[in-house]
Each structure stands twice: as structure tokens, then as C-alpha cells.
CSV table of C-alpha atoms and ligand atoms in Angstrom, one decimal:
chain,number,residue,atom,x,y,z
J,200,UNK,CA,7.7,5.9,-12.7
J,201,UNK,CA,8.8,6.1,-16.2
J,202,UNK,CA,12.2,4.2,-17.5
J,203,UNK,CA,13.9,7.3,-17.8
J,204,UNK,CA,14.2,8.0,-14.1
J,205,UNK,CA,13.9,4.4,-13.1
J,206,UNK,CA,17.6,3.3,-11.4
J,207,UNK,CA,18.8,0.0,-12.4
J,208,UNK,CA,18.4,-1.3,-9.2
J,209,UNK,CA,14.8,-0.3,-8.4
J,210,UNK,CA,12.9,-3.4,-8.6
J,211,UNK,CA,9.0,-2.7,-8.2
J,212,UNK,CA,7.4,-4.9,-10.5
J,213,UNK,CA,7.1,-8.1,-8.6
J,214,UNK,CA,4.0,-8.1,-7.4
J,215,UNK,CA,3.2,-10.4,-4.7
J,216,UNK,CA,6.6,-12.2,-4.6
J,217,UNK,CA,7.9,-8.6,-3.9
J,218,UNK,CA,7.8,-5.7,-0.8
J,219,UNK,CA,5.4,-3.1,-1.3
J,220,UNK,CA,5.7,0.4,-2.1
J,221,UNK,CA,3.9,2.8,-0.4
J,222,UNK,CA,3.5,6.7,-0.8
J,223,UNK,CA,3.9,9.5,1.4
J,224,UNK,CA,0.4,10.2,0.3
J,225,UNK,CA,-0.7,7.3,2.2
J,226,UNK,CA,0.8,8.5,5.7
J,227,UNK,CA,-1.7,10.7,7.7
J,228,UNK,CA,-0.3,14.1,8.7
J,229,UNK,CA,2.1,13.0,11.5
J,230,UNK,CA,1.0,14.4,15.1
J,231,UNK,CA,2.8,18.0,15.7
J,232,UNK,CA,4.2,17.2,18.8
J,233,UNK,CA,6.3,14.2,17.1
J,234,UNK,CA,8.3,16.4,14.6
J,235,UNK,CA,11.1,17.2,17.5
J,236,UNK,CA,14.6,18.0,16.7
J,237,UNK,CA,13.6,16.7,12.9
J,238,UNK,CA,12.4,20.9,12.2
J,239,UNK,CA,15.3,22.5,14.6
J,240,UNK,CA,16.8,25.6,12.4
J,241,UNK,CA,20.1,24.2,14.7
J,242,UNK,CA,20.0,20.7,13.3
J,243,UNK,CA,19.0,21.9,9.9
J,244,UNK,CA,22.1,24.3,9.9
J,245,UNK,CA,24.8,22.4,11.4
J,246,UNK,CA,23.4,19.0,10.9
J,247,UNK,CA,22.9,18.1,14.3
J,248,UNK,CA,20.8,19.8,17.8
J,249,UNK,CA,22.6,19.6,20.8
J,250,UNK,CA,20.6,21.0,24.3
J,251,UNK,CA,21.0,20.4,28.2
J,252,UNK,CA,18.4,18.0,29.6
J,253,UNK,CA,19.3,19.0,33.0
J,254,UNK,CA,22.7,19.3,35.5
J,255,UNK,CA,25.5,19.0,33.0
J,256,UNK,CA,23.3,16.1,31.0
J,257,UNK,CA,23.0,16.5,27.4
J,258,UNK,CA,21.0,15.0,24.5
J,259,UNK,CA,22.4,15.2,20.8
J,260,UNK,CA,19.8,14.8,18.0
J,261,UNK,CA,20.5,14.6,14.2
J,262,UNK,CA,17.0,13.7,14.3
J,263,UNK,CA,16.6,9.9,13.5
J,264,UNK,CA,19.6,8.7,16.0
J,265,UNK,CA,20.6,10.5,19.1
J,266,UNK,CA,22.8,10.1,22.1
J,267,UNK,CA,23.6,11.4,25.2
J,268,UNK,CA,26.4,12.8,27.4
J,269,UNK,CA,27.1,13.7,30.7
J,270,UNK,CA,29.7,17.0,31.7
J,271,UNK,CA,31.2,15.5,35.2
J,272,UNK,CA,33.5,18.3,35.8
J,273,UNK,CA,36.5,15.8,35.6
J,274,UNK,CA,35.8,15.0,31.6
J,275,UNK,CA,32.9,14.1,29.5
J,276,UNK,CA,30.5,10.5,29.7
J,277,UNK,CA,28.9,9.3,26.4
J,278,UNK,CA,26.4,7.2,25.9
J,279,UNK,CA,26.6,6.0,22.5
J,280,UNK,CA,28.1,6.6,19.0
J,281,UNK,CA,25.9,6.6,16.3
J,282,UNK,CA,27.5,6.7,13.2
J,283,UNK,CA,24.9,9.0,12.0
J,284,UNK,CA,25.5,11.0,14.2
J,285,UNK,CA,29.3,10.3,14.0
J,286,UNK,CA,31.6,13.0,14.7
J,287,UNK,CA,28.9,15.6,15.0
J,288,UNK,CA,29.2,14.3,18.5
J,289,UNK,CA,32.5,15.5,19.2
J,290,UNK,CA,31.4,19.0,18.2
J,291,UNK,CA,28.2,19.1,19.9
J,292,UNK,CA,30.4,18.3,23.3
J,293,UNK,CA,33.0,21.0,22.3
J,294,UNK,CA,30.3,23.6,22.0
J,295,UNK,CA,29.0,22.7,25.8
J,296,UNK,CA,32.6,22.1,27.2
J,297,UNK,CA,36.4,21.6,26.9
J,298,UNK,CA,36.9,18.6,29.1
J,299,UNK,CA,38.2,15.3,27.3
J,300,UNK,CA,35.5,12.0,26.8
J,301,UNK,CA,37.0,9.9,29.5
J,302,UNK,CA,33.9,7.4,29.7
J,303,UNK,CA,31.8,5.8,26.7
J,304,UNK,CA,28.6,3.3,27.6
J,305,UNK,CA,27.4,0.9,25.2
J,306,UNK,CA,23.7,0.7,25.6
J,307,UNK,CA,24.1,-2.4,23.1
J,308,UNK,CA,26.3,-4.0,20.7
J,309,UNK,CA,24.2,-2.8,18.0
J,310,UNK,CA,26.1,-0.8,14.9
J,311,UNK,CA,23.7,1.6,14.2
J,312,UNK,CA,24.0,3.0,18.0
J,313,UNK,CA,28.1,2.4,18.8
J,314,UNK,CA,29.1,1.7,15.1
J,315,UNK,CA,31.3,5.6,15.8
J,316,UNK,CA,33.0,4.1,18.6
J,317,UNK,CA,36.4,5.0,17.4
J,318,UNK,CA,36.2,8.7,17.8
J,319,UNK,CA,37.1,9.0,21.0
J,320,UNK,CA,40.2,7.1,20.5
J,321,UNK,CA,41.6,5.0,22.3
J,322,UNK,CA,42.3,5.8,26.0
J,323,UNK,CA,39.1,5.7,27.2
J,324,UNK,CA,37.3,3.3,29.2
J,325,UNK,CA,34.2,1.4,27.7
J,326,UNK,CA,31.7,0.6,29.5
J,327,UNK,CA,28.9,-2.5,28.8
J,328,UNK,CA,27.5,-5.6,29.7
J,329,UNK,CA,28.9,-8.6,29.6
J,330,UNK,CA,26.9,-10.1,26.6
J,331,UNK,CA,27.6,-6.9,25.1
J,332,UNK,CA,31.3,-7.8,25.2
J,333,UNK,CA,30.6,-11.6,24.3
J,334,UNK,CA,29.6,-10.8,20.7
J,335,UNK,CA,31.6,-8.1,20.2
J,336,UNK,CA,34.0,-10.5,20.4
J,337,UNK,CA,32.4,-13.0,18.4
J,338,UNK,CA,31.5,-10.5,15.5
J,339,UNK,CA,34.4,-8.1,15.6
J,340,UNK,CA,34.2,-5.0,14.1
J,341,UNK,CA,37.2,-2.2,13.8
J,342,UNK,CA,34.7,0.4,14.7
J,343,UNK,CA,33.1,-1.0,17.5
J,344,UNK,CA,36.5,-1.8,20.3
J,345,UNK,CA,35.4,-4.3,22.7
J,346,UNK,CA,34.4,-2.6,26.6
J,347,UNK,CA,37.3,-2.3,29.1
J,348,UNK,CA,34.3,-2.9,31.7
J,349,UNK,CA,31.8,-4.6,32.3
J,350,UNK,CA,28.8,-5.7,34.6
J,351,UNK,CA,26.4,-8.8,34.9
J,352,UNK,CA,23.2,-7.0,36.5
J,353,UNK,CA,23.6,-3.5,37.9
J,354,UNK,CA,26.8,-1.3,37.9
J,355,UNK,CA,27.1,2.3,39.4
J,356,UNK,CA,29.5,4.6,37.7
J,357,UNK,CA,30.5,7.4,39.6
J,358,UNK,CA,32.8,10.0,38.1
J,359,UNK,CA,33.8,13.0,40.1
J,360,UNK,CA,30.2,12.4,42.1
J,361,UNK,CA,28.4,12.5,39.4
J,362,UNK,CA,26.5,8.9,39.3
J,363,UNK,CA,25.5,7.3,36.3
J,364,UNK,CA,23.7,3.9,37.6
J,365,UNK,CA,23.5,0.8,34.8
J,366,UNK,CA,21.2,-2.0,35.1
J,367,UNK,CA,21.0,-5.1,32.9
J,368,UNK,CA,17.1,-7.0,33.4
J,369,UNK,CA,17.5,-9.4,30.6
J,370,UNK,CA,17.3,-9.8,27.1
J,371,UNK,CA,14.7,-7.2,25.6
J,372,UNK,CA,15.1,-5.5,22.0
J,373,UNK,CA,18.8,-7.7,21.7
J,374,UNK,CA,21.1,-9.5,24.4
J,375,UNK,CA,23.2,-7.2,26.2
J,376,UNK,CA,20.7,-4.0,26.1
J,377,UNK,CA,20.6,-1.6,29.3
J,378,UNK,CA,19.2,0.8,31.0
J,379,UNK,CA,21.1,4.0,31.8
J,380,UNK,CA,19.8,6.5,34.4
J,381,UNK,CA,21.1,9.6,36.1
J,382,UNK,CA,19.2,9.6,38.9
J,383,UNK,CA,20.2,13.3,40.1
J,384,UNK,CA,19.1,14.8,37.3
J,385,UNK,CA,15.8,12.0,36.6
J,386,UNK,CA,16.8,11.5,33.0
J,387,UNK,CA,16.4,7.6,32.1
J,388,UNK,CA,17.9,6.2,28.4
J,389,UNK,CA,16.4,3.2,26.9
J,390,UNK,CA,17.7,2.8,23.9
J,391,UNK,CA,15.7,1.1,21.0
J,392,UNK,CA,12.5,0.6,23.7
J,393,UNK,CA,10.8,3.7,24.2
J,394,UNK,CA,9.3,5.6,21.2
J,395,UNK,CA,8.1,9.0,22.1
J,396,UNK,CA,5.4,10.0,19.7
J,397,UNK,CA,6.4,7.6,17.0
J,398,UNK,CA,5.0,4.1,16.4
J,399,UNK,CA,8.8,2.0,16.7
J,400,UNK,CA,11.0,1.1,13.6
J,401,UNK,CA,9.3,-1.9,11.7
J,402,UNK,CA,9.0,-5.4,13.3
J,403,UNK,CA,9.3,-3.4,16.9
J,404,UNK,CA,12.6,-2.2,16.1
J,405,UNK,CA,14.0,-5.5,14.8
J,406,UNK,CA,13.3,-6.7,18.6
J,407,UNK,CA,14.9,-10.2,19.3
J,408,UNK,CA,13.0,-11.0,22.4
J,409,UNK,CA,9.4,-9.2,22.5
J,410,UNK,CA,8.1,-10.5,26.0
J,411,UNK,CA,11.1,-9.3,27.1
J,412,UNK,CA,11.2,-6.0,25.0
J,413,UNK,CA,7.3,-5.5,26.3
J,414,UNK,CA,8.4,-6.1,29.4
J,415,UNK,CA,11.1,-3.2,29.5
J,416,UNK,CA,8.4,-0.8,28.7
J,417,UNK,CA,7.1,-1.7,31.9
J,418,UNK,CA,10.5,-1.6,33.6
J,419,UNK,CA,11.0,2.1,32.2
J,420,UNK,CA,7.8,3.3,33.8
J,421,UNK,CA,9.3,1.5,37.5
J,422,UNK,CA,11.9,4.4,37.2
J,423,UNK,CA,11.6,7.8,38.6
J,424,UNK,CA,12.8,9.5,35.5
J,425,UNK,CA,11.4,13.6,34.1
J,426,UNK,CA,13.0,12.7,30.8
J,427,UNK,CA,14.0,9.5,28.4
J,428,UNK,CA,16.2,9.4,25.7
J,429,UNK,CA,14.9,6.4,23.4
J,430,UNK,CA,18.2,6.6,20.5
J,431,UNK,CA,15.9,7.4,17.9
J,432,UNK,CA,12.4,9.7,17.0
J,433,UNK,CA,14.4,13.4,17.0
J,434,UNK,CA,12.6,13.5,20.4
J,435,UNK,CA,13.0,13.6,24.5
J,436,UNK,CA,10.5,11.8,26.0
J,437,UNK,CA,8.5,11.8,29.2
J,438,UNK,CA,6.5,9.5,31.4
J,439,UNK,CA,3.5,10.4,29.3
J,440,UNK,CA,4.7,9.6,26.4
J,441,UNK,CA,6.3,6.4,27.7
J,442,UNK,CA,2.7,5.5,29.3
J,443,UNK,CA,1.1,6.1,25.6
J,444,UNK,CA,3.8,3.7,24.1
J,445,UNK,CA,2.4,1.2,26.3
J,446,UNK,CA,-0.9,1.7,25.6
J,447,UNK,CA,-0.4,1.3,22.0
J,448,UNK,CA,2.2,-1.8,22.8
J,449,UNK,CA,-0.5,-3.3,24.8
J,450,UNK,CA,-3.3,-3.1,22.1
J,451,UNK,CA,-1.1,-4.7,19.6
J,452,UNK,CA,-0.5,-7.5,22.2
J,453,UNK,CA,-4.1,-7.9,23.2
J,454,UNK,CA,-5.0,-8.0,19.4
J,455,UNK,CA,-2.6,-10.3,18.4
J,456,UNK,CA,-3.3,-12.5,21.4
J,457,UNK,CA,-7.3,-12.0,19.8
J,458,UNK,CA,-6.8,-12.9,16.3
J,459,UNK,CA,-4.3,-16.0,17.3
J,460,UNK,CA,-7.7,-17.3,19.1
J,461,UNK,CA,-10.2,-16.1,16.6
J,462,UNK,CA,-8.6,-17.0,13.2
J,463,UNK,CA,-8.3,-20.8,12.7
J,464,UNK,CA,-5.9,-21.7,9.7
J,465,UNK,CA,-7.5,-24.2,8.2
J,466,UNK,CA,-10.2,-21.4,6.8
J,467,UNK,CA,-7.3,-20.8,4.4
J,468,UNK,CA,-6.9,-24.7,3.7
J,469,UNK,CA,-10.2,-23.9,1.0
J,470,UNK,CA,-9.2,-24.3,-2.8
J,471,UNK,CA,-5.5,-25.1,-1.7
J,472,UNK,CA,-6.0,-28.8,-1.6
J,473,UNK,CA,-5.0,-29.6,-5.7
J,474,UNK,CA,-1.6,-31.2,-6.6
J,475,UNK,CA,-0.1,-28.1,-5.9
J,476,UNK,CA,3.2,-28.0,-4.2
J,477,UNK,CA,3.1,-24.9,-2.8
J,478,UNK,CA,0.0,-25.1,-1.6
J,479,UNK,CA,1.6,-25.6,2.1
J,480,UNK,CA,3.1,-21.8,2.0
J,481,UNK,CA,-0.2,-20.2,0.4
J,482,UNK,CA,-1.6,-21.5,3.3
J,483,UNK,CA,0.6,-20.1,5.9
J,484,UNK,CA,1.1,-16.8,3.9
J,485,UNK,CA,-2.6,-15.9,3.8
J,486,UNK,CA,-3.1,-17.1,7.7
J,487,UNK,CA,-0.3,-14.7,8.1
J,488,UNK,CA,-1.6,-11.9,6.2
J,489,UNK,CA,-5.4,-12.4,7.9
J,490,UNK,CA,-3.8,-12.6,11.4
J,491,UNK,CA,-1.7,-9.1,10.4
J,492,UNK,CA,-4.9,-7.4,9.1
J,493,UNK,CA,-7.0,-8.3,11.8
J,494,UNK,CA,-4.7,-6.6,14.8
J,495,UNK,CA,-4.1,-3.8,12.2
J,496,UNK,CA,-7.5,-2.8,11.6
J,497,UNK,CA,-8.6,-3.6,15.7
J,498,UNK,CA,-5.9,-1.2,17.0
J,499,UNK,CA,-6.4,1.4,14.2
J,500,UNK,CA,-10.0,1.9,14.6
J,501,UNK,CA,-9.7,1.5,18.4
J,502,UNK,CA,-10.6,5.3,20.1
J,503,UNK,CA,-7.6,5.3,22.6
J,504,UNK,CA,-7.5,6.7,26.0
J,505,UNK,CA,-8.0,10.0,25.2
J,506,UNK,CA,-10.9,9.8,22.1
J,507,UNK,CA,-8.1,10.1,19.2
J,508,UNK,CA,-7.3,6.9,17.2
J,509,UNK,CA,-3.3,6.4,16.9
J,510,UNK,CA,-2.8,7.6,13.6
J,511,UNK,CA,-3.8,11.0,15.6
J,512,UNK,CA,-1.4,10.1,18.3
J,513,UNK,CA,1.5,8.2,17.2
J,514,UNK,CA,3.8,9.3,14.2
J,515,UNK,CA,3.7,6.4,11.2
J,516,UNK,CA,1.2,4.2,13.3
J,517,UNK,CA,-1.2,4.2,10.3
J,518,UNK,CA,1.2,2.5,7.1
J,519,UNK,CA,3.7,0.7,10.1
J,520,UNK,CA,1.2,-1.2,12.0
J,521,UNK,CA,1.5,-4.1,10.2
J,522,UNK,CA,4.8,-4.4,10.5
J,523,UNK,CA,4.4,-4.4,14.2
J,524,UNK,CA,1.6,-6.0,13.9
J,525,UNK,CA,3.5,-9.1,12.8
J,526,UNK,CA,6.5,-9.0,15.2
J,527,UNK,CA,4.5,-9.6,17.9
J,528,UNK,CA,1.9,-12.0,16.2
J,529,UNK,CA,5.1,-14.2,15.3
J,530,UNK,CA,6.6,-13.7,18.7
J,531,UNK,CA,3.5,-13.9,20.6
J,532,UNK,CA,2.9,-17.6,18.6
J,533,UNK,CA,6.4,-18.3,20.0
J,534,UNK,CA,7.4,-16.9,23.4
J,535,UNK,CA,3.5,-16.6,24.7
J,536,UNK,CA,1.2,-19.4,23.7
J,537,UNK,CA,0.4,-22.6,24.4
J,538,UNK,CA,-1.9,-23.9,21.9
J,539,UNK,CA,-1.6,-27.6,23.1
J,540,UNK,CA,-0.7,-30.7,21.2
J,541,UNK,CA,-2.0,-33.1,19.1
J,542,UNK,CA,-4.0,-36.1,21.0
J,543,UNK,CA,-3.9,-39.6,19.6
J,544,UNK,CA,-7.3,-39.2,18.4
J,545,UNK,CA,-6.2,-35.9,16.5
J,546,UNK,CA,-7.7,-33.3,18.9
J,547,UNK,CA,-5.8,-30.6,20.5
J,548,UNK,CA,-5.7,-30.2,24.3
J,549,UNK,CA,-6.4,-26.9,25.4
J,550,UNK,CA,-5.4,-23.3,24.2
J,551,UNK,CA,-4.5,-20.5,26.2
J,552,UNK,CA,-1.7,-17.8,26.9
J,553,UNK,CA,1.2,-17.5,29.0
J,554,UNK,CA,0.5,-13.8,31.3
L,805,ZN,ZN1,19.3,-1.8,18.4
């Protein structure tokens, strides 16, 4: 990149104290069956695809965020207000009806999903859980009004007879993060967890708790659900796709589980051992980076289910594995594992992983 174009803020020449850049070049043709909403002539014209999932249910797409609402014949429930999407979502519901947003769910307290909030105003109720509302309150934001309801495990919402059931099974991708199902019309949201087609945002989606987040994949396959909405990938999902999520979910956690076992640190101890402060972090970074590789390159080359290798399957799985990769090596290290304790003699007891 010459100087000439180069903004001032563009800071690629840090080498390894820096992030690295990375060309579209480097991505393998993403999967046709992941592109979704992202190639709609709808979305492309009016900035946004709006289409019914089934029974007054409806899925808006601006093709990296979506949301959902449901007609009820006595006024309009959304779930969610993505500020991408923003007040695209207005319009999409005006096109499909003329009855007033009475309800808004809060799938969780994060921005990017509810950060549009105030659209609807404010004489409607909010619906959320509890720790939704907690740090809402502790982090306030104008765009982001704290719920008028909310719920500790499971909550039915039933407007006009149309049901809307809401179920809280602990901390997953952040505190506070639900599941929403329709159970007349089998369509299942769970937002920021399943990934049709696509590998998940980096670090699986900035996931807080990732035995809990793993687990929710599970929980979304306990559902009888046609269709889920994940908030993000321009795509509806189904139970296949849900089932491959987990597949590639589970390789990264077997992997990980793998290289924790097979890579000892003190390989990296070699050459670091000078009067050289930093020594301690070399150490760790390089562990790091051979623990990352090694789950990387396992699930990569692994032929999945079906013969195809996920760079085939998944969207981005080829240049955003390692970013996965690492979220659940670090998480695994700290939520999973066991790898004993130092003896007096300076022997560990025994290693091993929590199921
Ligand atoms: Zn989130």
C-alpha cells in the first residue's frame, strides 16, 4: 500500500507486536448456500430483506444483523433492534402490516442487537431477563431503556393467542441471553449461538461463557423448531445447519482438549532462559500460538461428516479458525480442565478434563 492512499490511522507496520492483515485472496470461495440475504436484489435495493418465516412470523435481514417479528393480530412483537438494522425495521413491519409494535424482547443486553431500542418509543412493554435488566442498569445507555418485564427461568408471552415462550438456561455467549421460540409456527431464535453456514464472529462471537455457549448449541437441537434465527449470517437456519455447527463446535473442542494434553510448555522454555525479562511472555506467546495452530490445522484438514473439509462447508472457517481456535483453547484451560497441582516434591497430580 503506497503512502499516498495510506490513512493516517492505518497502522500495518508492526510486525509481531501488531494484528495481522489478511487478504480476501486468502479466504477460499465461501460455500453458495452461505451467501443468504447478503445477494437479495430486495436488500441491495432498499437496504434491508424482509420475508414471512411462517404464520404472521417474520425475519428482517440487512445481511450481517437481523431480527425478528411476530404480526399477532392485536399489534406487532419484536425481537430485537439492531442498530444496523435500525429503523429499516420499522419499514420492513409497515410493508407486512399496519398494527402498532406493542411488544419488544431483548434476547440480550448486547448493543449491537438492542442498541435501536428507542424506535418504538416509549409505550411499549420490554420484555427480558432479569440479568438482562441488572446491567442495563448498571451500564446505562439512552438507546437501550431498561425492560418493563422480566423473568428468572421461563416466561410465556401470549398476545392475542399468539404464544411466544422465553426461557433463560444460564449464562452462554453473555449473562442474560435467551431463547425465543414460537412454538406454533416451530421457528426457534438464538441469538449470537447458532451460525448457519458461517464459522461464528471471532473468539466465538466474543462468548463470555463457552461451556455454557457449547452447551446452548445443544439446547437448540432439544427444540422442535423448522427454522432459527441466529441475529447474524444474512441466513435462516435449520436443524441441519444447527447439527453442522455442532459438529464443527465439537471438533474445535475435541482439538483443543488434544493439543492442551499433547503440547507441554516447557518445549518453548528452549533458548528463553538468558537474562531476559521478557522471556516469561515469549514463553506463553509461543505456547499459545503452537496450541492455536495445532487445533487449526486438526480441524481444517479433518474430512467432516459428509467427505468435504469446512472450508467447503462453513463460510470464513479457513482465515477464522484461529480465532476460534483460541476462545475455546483459553476457555477450555479455564472452565474445563483440571491439570492438577503442584506436589511438594514438584510433580503434578493427575490431568484430565471436566465432561
Ligand atoms: Zn451478543
Amino acid at each position: 500500500m503506497s503512502d499516498m492512499t495510506k490513512p493516517h490511522w492505518l497502522v500495518d507496520d508492526l510486525g509481531p507486536k501488531g494484528a495481522a492483515f489478511i487478504d480476501l485472496r486468502d479466504f477460499a470461495p465461501p460455500p453458495e448456500n452461505s451467501h443468504g440475504s447478503l445477494f437479495l436484489p430486495d436488500r441491495i435495493e432498499k437496504g434491508y430483506h424482509v420475508e414471512e418465516i411462517r404464520d404472521g412470523a417474520y425475519w428482517v435481514s440487512v445481511g450481517w444483523y437481523d431480527c425478528m417479528f411476530v404480526v399477532t393480530g392485536r399489534g406487532v412483537v419484536v425481537l430485537d433492534a439492531p442498530p444496523a438494522v435500525g429503523e429499516r425495521l420499522l419499514e420492513a413491519i409497515e410493508t407486512v402490516t399496519d398494527e402498532p409494535v406493542t411488544h419488544l424482547i431483548y434476547s440480550h443486553w448486547h448493543a449491537d442487537h438492542i442498541g435501536a431500542a428507542t424506535m418504538f418509543g416509549p409505550n411499549i412493554e420490554i420484555v427480558a431477563h432479569e440479568r438482562t435488566r441488572d446491567l442495563l442498569a448498571r451500564f446505562p445507555d439512552p438507546y437501550r431503556p431498561l425492560p418493563t418485564d422480566t423473568f428468572a427461568t421461563d416466561a410465556t408471552l401470549d398476545v392475542n393467542g399468539v404464544k411466544i415462550e422465553l426461557s433463560y438456561k444460564g449464562q452462554n455467549h453473555c449473562e442474560g441471553n435467551i431463547f425465543t421460540y414460537l412454538p406454533k409456527q416451530k421457528v426457534l431464535a438464538a441469538i449470537d449461538i447458532a451460525s448457519p453456514a458461517w464459522v461464528t464472529f471471532r473468539d466465538c462471537d466474543s462468548s463470555e461463557n463457552l461451556a455454557g455457549w457449547e452447551q446452548a448449541h445443544h439446547q437448540v437441537l432439544e427444540y422442535d423448531f423448522d427454522t432459527v434465527v441466529s441475529g447474524h449470517v444474512s441466513r435462516l437456519g435449520n436443524r441441519d445447519d444447527v447439527v453442522e455447527g455442532v459438529e464443527y463446535l465439537d471438533d474445535l473442542v475435541r482439538y483443543a482438549r488434544q493439543a492442551l494434553e499433547t503440547i507441554p510448555i516447557e518445549y518453548f522454555h528452549t533458548g528463553m532462559d538468558g537474562p531476559y525479562r521478557a522471556a516469561f511472555r515469549a514463553v506463553e506467546e509461543n505456547y499459545f500460538a503452537a496450541l492455536v495452530n495445532y487445533v487449526t490445522k486438526k480441524v481444517l484438514e479433518r474430512k467432516t461428516s459428509n467427505g468435504m473439509r469446512w472450508e467447503e462447508r462453513l463460510n470464513g472457517a479457513d482465515v477464522l479458525t484461529k480465532h476460534n481456535a483460541f476462545a475455546i483453547l483459553e476457555k477450555t484451560r479455564l472452565e474445563r480442565t483440571h491439570n492438577g497441582y503442584l506436589r511438594r516434591d514438584g510433580t503434578p497430580t493427575s490431568d484430565k478434563f471436566f465432561i
